[in-house]
Coordinates of C-alpha atoms and ligand atoms in Angstrom, one line a residue:
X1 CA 95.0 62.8 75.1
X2 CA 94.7 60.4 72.7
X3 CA 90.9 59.6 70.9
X4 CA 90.6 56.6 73.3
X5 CA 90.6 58.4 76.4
X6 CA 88.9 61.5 75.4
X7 CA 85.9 59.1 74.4
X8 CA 86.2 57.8 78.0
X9 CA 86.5 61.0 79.8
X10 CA 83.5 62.1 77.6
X11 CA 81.6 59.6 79.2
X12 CA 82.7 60.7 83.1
X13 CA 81.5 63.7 82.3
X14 CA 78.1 62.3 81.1
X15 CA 77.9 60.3 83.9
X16 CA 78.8 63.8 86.3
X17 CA 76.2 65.2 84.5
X18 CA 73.5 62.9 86.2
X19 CA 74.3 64.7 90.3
X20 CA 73.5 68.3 91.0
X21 CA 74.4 70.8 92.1
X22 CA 71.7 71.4 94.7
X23 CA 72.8 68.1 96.5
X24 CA 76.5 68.1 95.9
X25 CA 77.5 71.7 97.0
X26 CA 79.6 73.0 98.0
X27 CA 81.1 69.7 96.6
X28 CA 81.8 69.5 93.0
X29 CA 80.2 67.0 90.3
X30 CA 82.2 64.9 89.6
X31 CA 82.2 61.6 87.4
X32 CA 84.3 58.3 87.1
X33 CA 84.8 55.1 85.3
X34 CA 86.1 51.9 86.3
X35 CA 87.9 49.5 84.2
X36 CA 89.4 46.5 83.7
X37 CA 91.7 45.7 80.8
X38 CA 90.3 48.0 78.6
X39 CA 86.6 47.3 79.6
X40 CA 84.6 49.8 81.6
X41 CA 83.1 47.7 83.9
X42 CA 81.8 50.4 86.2
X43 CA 80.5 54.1 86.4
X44 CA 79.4 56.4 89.5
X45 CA 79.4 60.2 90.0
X46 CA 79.4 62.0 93.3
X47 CA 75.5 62.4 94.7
X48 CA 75.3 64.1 97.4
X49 CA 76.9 66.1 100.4
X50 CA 78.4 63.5 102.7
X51 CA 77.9 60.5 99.9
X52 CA 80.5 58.2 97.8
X53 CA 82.7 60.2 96.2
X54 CA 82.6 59.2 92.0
X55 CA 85.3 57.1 92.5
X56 CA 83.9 55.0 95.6
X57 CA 80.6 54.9 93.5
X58 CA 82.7 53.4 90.3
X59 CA 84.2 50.6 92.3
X60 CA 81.4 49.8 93.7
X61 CA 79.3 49.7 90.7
X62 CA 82.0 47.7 89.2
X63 CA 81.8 44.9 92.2
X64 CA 85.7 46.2 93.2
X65 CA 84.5 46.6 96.6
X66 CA 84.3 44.6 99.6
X67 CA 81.8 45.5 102.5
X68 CA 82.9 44.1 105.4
X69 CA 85.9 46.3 105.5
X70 CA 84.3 49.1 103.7
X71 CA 87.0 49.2 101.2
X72 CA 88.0 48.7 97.8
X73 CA 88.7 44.9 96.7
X74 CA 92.0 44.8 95.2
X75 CA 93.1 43.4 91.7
X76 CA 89.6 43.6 90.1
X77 CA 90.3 47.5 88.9
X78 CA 93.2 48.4 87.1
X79 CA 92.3 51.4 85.3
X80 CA 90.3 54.6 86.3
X81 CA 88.9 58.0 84.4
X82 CA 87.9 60.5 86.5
X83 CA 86.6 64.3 85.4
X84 CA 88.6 65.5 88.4
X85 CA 91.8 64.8 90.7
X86 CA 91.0 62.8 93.3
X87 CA 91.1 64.2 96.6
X88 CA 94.4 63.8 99.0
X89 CA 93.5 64.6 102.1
X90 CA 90.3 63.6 104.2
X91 CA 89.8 66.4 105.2
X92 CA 86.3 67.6 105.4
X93 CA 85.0 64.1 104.2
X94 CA 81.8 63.1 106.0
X95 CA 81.7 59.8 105.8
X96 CA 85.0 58.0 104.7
X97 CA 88.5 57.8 106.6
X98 CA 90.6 57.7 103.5
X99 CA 91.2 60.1 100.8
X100 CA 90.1 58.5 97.0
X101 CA 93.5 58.9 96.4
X102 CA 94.2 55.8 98.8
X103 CA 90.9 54.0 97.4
X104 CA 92.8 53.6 93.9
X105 CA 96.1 53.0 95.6
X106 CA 94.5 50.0 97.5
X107 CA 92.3 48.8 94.8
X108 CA 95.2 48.5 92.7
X109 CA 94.4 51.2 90.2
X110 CA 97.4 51.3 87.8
X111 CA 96.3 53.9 84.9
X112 CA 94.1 57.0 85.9
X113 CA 93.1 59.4 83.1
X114 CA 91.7 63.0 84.7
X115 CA 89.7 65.7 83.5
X116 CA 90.8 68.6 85.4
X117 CA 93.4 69.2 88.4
X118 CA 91.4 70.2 92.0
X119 CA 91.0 74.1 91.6
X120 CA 91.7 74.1 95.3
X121 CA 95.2 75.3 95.1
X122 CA 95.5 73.8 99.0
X123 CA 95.3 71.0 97.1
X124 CA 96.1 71.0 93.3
X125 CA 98.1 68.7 91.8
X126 CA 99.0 66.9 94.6
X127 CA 97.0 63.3 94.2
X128 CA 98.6 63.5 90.7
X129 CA 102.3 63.9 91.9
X130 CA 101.4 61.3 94.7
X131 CA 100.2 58.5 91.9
X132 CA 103.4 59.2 90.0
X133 CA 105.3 59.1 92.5
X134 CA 103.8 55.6 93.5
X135 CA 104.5 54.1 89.9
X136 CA 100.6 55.1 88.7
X137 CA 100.7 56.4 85.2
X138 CA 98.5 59.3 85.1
X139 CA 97.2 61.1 81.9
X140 CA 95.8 64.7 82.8
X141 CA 93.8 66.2 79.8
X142 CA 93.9 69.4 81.0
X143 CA 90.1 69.7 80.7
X144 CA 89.8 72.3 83.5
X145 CA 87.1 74.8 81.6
X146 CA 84.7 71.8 80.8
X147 CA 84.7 70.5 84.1
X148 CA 84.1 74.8 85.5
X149 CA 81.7 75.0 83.2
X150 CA 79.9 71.9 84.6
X151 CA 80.3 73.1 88.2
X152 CA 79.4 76.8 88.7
X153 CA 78.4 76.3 92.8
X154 CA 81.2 74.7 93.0
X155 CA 83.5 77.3 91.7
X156 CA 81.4 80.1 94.0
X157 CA 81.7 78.2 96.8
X158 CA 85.7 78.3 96.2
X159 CA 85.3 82.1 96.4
X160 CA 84.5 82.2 99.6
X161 CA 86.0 79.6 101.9
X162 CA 85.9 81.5 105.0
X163 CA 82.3 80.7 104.6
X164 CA 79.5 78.0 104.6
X165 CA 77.8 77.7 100.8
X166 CA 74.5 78.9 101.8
X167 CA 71.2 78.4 100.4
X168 CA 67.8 79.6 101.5
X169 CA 64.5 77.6 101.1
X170 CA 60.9 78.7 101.2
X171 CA 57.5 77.6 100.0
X172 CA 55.3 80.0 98.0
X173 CA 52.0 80.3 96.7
X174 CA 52.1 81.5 93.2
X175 CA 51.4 85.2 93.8
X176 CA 54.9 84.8 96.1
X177 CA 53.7 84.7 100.0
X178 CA 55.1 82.7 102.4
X179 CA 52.6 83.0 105.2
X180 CA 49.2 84.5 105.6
X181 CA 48.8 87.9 107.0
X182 CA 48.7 87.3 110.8
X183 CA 52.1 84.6 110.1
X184 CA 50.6 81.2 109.3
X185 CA 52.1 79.5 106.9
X186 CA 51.9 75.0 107.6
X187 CA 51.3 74.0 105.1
X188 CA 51.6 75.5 101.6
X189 CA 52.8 73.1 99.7
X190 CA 51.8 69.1 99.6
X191 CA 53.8 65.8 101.5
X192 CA 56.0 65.2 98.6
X193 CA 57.4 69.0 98.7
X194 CA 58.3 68.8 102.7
X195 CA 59.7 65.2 102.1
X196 CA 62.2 66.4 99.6
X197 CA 62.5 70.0 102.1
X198 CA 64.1 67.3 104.7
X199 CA 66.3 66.0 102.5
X200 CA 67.5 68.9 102.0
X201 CA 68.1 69.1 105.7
X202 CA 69.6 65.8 106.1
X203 CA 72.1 66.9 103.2
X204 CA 73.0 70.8 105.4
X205 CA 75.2 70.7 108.0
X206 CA 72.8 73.4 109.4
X207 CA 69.7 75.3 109.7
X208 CA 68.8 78.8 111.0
X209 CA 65.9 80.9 111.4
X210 CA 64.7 84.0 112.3
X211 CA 63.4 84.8 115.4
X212 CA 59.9 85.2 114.8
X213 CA 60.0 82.3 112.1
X214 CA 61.1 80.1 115.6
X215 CA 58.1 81.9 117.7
X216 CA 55.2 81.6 114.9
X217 CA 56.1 78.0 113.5
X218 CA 58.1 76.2 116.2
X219 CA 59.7 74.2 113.8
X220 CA 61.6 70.9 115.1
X221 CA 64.1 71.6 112.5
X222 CA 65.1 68.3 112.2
X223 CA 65.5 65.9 109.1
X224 CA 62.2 63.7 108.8
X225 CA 63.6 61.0 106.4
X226 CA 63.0 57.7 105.5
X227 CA 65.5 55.0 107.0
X228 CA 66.1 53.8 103.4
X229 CA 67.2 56.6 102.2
X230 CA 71.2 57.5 102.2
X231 CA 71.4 60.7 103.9
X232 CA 70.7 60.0 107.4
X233 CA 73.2 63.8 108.7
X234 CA 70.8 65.9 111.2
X235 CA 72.0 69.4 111.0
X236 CA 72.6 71.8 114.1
X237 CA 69.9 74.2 114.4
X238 CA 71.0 77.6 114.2
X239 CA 68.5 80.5 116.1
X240 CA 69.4 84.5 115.3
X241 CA 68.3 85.5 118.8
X242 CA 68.7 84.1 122.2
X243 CA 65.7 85.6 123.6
X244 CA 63.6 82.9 122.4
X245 CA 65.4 80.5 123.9
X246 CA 62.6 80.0 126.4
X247 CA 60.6 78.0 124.0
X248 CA 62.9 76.2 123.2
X249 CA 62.1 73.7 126.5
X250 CA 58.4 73.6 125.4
X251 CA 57.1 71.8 121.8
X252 CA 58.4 70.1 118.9
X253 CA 61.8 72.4 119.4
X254 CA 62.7 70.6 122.4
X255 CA 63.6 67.3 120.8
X256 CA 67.5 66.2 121.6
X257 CA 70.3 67.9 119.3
X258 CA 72.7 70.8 119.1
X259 CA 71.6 74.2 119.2
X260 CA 73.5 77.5 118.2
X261 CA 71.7 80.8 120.0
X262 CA 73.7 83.8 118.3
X263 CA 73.3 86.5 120.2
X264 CA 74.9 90.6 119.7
X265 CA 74.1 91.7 122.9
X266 CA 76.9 90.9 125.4
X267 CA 74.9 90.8 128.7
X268 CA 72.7 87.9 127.0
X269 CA 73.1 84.3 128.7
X270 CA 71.4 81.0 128.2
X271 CA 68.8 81.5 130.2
X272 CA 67.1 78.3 132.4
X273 CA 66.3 76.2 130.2
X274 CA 69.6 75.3 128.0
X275 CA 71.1 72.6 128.3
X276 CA 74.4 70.7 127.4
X277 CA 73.4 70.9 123.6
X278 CA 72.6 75.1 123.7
X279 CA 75.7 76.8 123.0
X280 CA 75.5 80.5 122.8
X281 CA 77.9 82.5 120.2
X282 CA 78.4 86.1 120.4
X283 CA 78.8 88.1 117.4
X284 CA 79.1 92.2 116.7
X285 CA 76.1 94.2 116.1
X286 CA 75.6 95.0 112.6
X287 CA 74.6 98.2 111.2
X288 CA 70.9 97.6 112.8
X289 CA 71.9 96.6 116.0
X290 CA 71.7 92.9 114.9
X291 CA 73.7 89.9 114.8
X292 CA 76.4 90.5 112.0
X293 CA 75.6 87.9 110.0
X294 CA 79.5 87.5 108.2
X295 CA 80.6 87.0 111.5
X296 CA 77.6 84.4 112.1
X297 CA 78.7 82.5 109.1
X298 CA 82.4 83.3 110.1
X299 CA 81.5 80.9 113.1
X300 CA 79.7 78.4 111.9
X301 CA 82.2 77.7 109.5
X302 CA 85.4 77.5 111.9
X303 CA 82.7 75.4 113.6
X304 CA 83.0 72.6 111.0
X305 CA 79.8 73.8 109.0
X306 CA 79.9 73.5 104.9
X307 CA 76.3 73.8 104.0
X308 CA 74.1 76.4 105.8
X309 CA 70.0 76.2 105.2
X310 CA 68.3 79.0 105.6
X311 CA 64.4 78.2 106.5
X312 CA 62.8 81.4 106.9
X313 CA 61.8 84.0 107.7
X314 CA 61.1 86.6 105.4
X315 CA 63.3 89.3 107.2
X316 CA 66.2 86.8 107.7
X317 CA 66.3 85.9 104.0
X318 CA 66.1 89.2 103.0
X319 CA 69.0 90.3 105.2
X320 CA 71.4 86.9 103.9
X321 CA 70.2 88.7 100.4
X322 CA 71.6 92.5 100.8
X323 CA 74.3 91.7 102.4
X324 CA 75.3 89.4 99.6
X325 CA 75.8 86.3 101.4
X326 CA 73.5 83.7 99.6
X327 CA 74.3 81.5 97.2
X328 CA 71.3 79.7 96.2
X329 CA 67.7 79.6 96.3
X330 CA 65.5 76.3 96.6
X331 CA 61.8 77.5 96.2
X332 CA 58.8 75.0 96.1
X333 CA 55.7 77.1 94.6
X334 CA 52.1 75.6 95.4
X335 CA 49.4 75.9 93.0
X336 CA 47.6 78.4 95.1
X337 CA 46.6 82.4 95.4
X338 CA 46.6 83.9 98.4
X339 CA 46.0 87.7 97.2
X340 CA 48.0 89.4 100.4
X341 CA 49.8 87.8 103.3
X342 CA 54.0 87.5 103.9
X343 CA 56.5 87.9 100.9
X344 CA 59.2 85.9 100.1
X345 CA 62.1 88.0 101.5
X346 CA 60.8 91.4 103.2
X347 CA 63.2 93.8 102.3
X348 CA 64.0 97.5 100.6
X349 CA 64.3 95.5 97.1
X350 CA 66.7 97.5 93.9
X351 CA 65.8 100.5 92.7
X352 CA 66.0 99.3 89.2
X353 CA 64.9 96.2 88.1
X354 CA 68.3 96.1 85.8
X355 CA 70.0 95.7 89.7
X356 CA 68.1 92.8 90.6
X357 CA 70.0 89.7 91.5
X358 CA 70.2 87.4 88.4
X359 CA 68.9 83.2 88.8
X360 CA 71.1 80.9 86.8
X361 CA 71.7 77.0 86.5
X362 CA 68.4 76.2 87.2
X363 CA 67.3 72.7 89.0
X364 CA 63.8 72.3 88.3
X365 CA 61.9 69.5 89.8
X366 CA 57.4 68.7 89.7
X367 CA 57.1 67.4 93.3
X368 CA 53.3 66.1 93.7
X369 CA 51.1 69.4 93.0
X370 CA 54.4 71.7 93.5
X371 CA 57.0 72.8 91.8
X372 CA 60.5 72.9 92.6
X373 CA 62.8 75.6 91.0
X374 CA 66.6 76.1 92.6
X375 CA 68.5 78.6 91.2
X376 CA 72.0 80.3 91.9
X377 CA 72.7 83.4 92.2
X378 CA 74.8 86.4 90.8
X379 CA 74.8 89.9 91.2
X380 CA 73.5 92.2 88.5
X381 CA 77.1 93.7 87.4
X382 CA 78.8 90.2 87.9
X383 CA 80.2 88.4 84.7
X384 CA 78.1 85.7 83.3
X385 CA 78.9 82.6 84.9
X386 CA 78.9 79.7 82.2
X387 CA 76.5 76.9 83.1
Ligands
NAP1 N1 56.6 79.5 103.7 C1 57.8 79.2 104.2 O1 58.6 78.5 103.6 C2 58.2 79.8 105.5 C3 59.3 79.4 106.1 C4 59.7 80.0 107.3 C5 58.9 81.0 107.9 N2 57.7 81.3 107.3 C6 56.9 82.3 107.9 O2 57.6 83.5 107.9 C7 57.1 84.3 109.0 C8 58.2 84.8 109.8 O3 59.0 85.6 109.1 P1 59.4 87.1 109.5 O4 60.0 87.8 108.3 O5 58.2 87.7 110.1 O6 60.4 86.9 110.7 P2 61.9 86.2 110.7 O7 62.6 86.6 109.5 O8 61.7 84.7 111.0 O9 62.5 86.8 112.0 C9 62.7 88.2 112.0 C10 63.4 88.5 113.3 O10 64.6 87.8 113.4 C11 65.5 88.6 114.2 N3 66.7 88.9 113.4 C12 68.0 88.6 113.8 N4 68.9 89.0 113.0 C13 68.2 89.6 111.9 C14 68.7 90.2 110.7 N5 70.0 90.3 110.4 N6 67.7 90.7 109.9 C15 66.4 90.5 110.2 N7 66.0 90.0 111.3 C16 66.9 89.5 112.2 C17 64.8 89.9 114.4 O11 64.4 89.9 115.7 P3 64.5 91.2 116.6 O12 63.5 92.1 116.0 O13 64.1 90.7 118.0 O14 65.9 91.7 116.5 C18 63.6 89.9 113.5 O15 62.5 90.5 114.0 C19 56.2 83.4 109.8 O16 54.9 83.7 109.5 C20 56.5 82.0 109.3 O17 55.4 81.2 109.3 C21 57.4 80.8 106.1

C-alpha cells in the first residue's frame, strides 16, 4: 500500500472509530471514504444495527445518492476506501435490498482500497474477487489485525453464530440493587436513561424476561422512541414461561406485536388468551427443570434473531451469566442508596474473586443524573482480547 492510501485508510479507520460497538453488534465498525478524482468528498461509518452500512453513509455524505430510488447516483463517485470488504450478499441486512457490493458497482466506483477481507469465511474474499472480476481495481492492505483490534464484539459474535449476540441491561442504584425488597423497581434511574434503554430496544431484534420480572413490572416491552430518530425496529418479546401468559391479555403487555412463550414442559399450551401473535416454543429442561436456555437462543436465532436484550430479572441474568451465554452488559447506575433490596444478577457467584468474569471495551456514557457503563465480557482464564 502505497503512503497515499495508507493515509486514506488511516482516516476510515478514524472515521470507524466514531460507531460503537454497543449499537453496531453483532455488526462490525466499519469506516469508508468517498472520492472523486483524488478528493475525498465524503465519509460515513456504520451506526447502528439495521442502519447504512459505511459505504451507503459515504455516498450519501458525498451527495452520490439519489432518494427517490434509494440508490447510489452514478458517475459522481469513482473511488472508495473502506476498513473492510464490502458485503456480497444481503443476507441478514435489515434495511437494504442490495449488497454494498452492488452500491459501488452502480455508483460507478472504479478504485476501492480495503482495510481487511470479511472474517466471515462464508464470505471472505468474495466482494474482492467479484470487483475484479467486473474490471474494479482493488488494493487490499491486508490490515486485518487493526481492523480486529477495533472490533472485539464483533469478532465474539463470529464465535458463536449459532447464536444471537446477547446483551443484558439493568438499572442500579449505586450499592447494586435492581428493585426494592418486596420487587419494585420503576423507576431508578431518570427520563434520559429509559429514553436511551429504548433505543436500545429499537436497535434488538428481541427482548426477554424472566417470569417474575413480567408479573412484578408488566413491562410493554416495546421501543418508546422519538419519530425522528432512525431506528424505528420493535423487537419480539420473548417470555421464559408460559404460565404467565394470562396477563398477557390484561395491561400495558397487551399492546399488538409478536410474542415468544418458551415453555419446557410439554403438556403446556397457549392458554385462552393468545392470539395470532403468541407463538409457543418448546425447549428441553435444563439441569433445574427449566427452559434450556442454549436451546432458547438456538431458536431465536434460526428464527431470524441477531441481537437478543435481556431486561431483567435478576435470576434470568444470572442464569444467561453461568451458563456463559452473555456477551455484554449495558448498566445505567442512578445516584442513589438503597442499603438492601434485589441484586443485579442473583446467583451462586465465583469462589474466587480471581474467577470472576472480566469487563472490557468499555462504552461509558453521563445520561441526565445516571451513568451509563457497557462493557463486554470474557471469562477469567480467557486470553486478553485487544481493544
Ligand atoms: N432495575 C432493573 O433494571 C430491573 C429490570 C427488570 C426487572 N427488575 C426487577 O427484578 C425483579 C424480578 O427479578 P427476579 O430475579 O425476582 O425474577 P426473574 O429473573 O424476572 O424471573 C425469575 C423466574 O423466571 C423463571 N425462569 C425461567 N427460566 C429460568 C432460568 N433459566 N433461570 C432462572 N429463572 C428462570 C423462573 O420461574 P419459575 O420459578 O416459575 O420456573 C424464575 O422464578 C422485579 O422486582 C423487577 O422489578 C429490575
Amino acid at each position: 500500500v502505497n503512503t497515499r492510501d495508507q493515509s486514506l485508510l488511516d482516516r476510515a479507520f478514524h472515521e470507524a472509530e466514531r460507531a460503537s460497538w454497543l449499537w453496531t453488534a453483532p455488526n462490525p465498525r466499519v469506516g469508508a471514504l468517498a472520492l472523486s478524482q483524488g478528493h475525498v468528498i465524503g465519509h460515513g461509518h456504520h451506526a447502528y444495527l439495521g442502519g447504512p452500512h459505511a459505504e451507503e453513509a459515504a455516498l450519501r455524505d458525498a451527495g452520490a445518492w439519489q432518494e427517490d430510488s434509494n440508490g447510489p447516483l452514478p458517475g459522481v463517485v469513482d473511488e472508495m476506501v473502506i476498513t473492510l470488504e464490502p458485503c456480497s450478499a444481503t443476507g441478514g441486512k435489515k434495511r437494504r435490498l442490495h449488497s454494498c457490493l452492488e452500491l459501488l458497482q452502480s455508483a460507478g466506483v472504479q478504485r476501492v482500497v480495503l482495510g481487511a477481507t470479511d472474517p466471515d469465511p462464508r464470505h471472505q474474499g468474495a466482494a474482492i474477487a467479484a470487483m475484479r472480476e467486473q474490471g474494479i481495481e482493488v488494493i487490499h492492505a491486508g490490515q486485518e489485525e487493526r481492523f480486529s483490534a477495533q472490533n472485539p464484539a464483533f469478532l465474539k459474535a463470529q464465535e458463536h453464530p449459532q447464536r444471537p449476540f446477547v446483551l443484558c441491561k439493568w438499572a442500579a442504584s449505586v450499592d447494586g440493587r435492581t428493585a426494592t425488597h418486596d420487587g419494585v423497581s420503576q423507576w431508578i434511574t431518570g427520563e434520559e436513561a429509559r429514553a436511551e434503554g429504548h433505543q436500545l430496544r429499537a436497535v434488538s431484534d428481541a427482548i426477554l424476561v424472566g417470569a417474575r420480572t413480567l408479573e412484578l413490572d408488566q413491562p410493554r416491552l416495546n421501543a418508546r422512541v422519538s419519530p425522528e430518530e432512525p431506528w424505528q425496529g420493535q423487537p419480539l418479546r420473548v417470555f421464559l414461561s408460559a404460565s404467565h401468559l394470562a396477563l398477557a391479555d390484561q395491561g400495558p403487555l397487551s399492546i399488538a406485536g409478536p410474542r415468544l412463550w418458551v415453555e419446557c414442559n410439554p403438556q403446556a399450551t397457549l392458554p385462552a388468551g393468545a392470539n395470532e401473535d403468541d407463538q409457543l416454543i418448546q425447549v428441553s429442561p435444563d439441569d433445574s427443570g427449566r427452559p434450556s436456555l442454549s436451546e432458547v437462543l438456538s431458536v431465536l436465532k434460526e428464527q431470524g434473531v441477531g441481537r437478543l436484550l435481556i431486561e431483567g430479572g435478576s435470576h434470568v441474568q444470572a442464569a444467561f451469566l453461568r451458563t456463559g451465554l452473555l456477551d455484554a452488559v449495558v448498566r445505567y447506575e442512578a445516584p442513589s442508596l438503597f442499603g438492601g433490596g434485589l441484586g443485579s444478577l442473583q446467583g451462586e457467584g465465583p469462589d474466587h474473586p480471581q474467577h470472576a468474569w472480566q469487563l472490557f471495551a468499555e462504552d461509558r456514557r453521563d445520561c441526565g443524573k445516571d451513568l451509563r457503563r457497557a462493557f463486554l465480557l470474557r471469562a477469567a482464564d480467557s486470553p486478553v482480547v485487544q481493544e
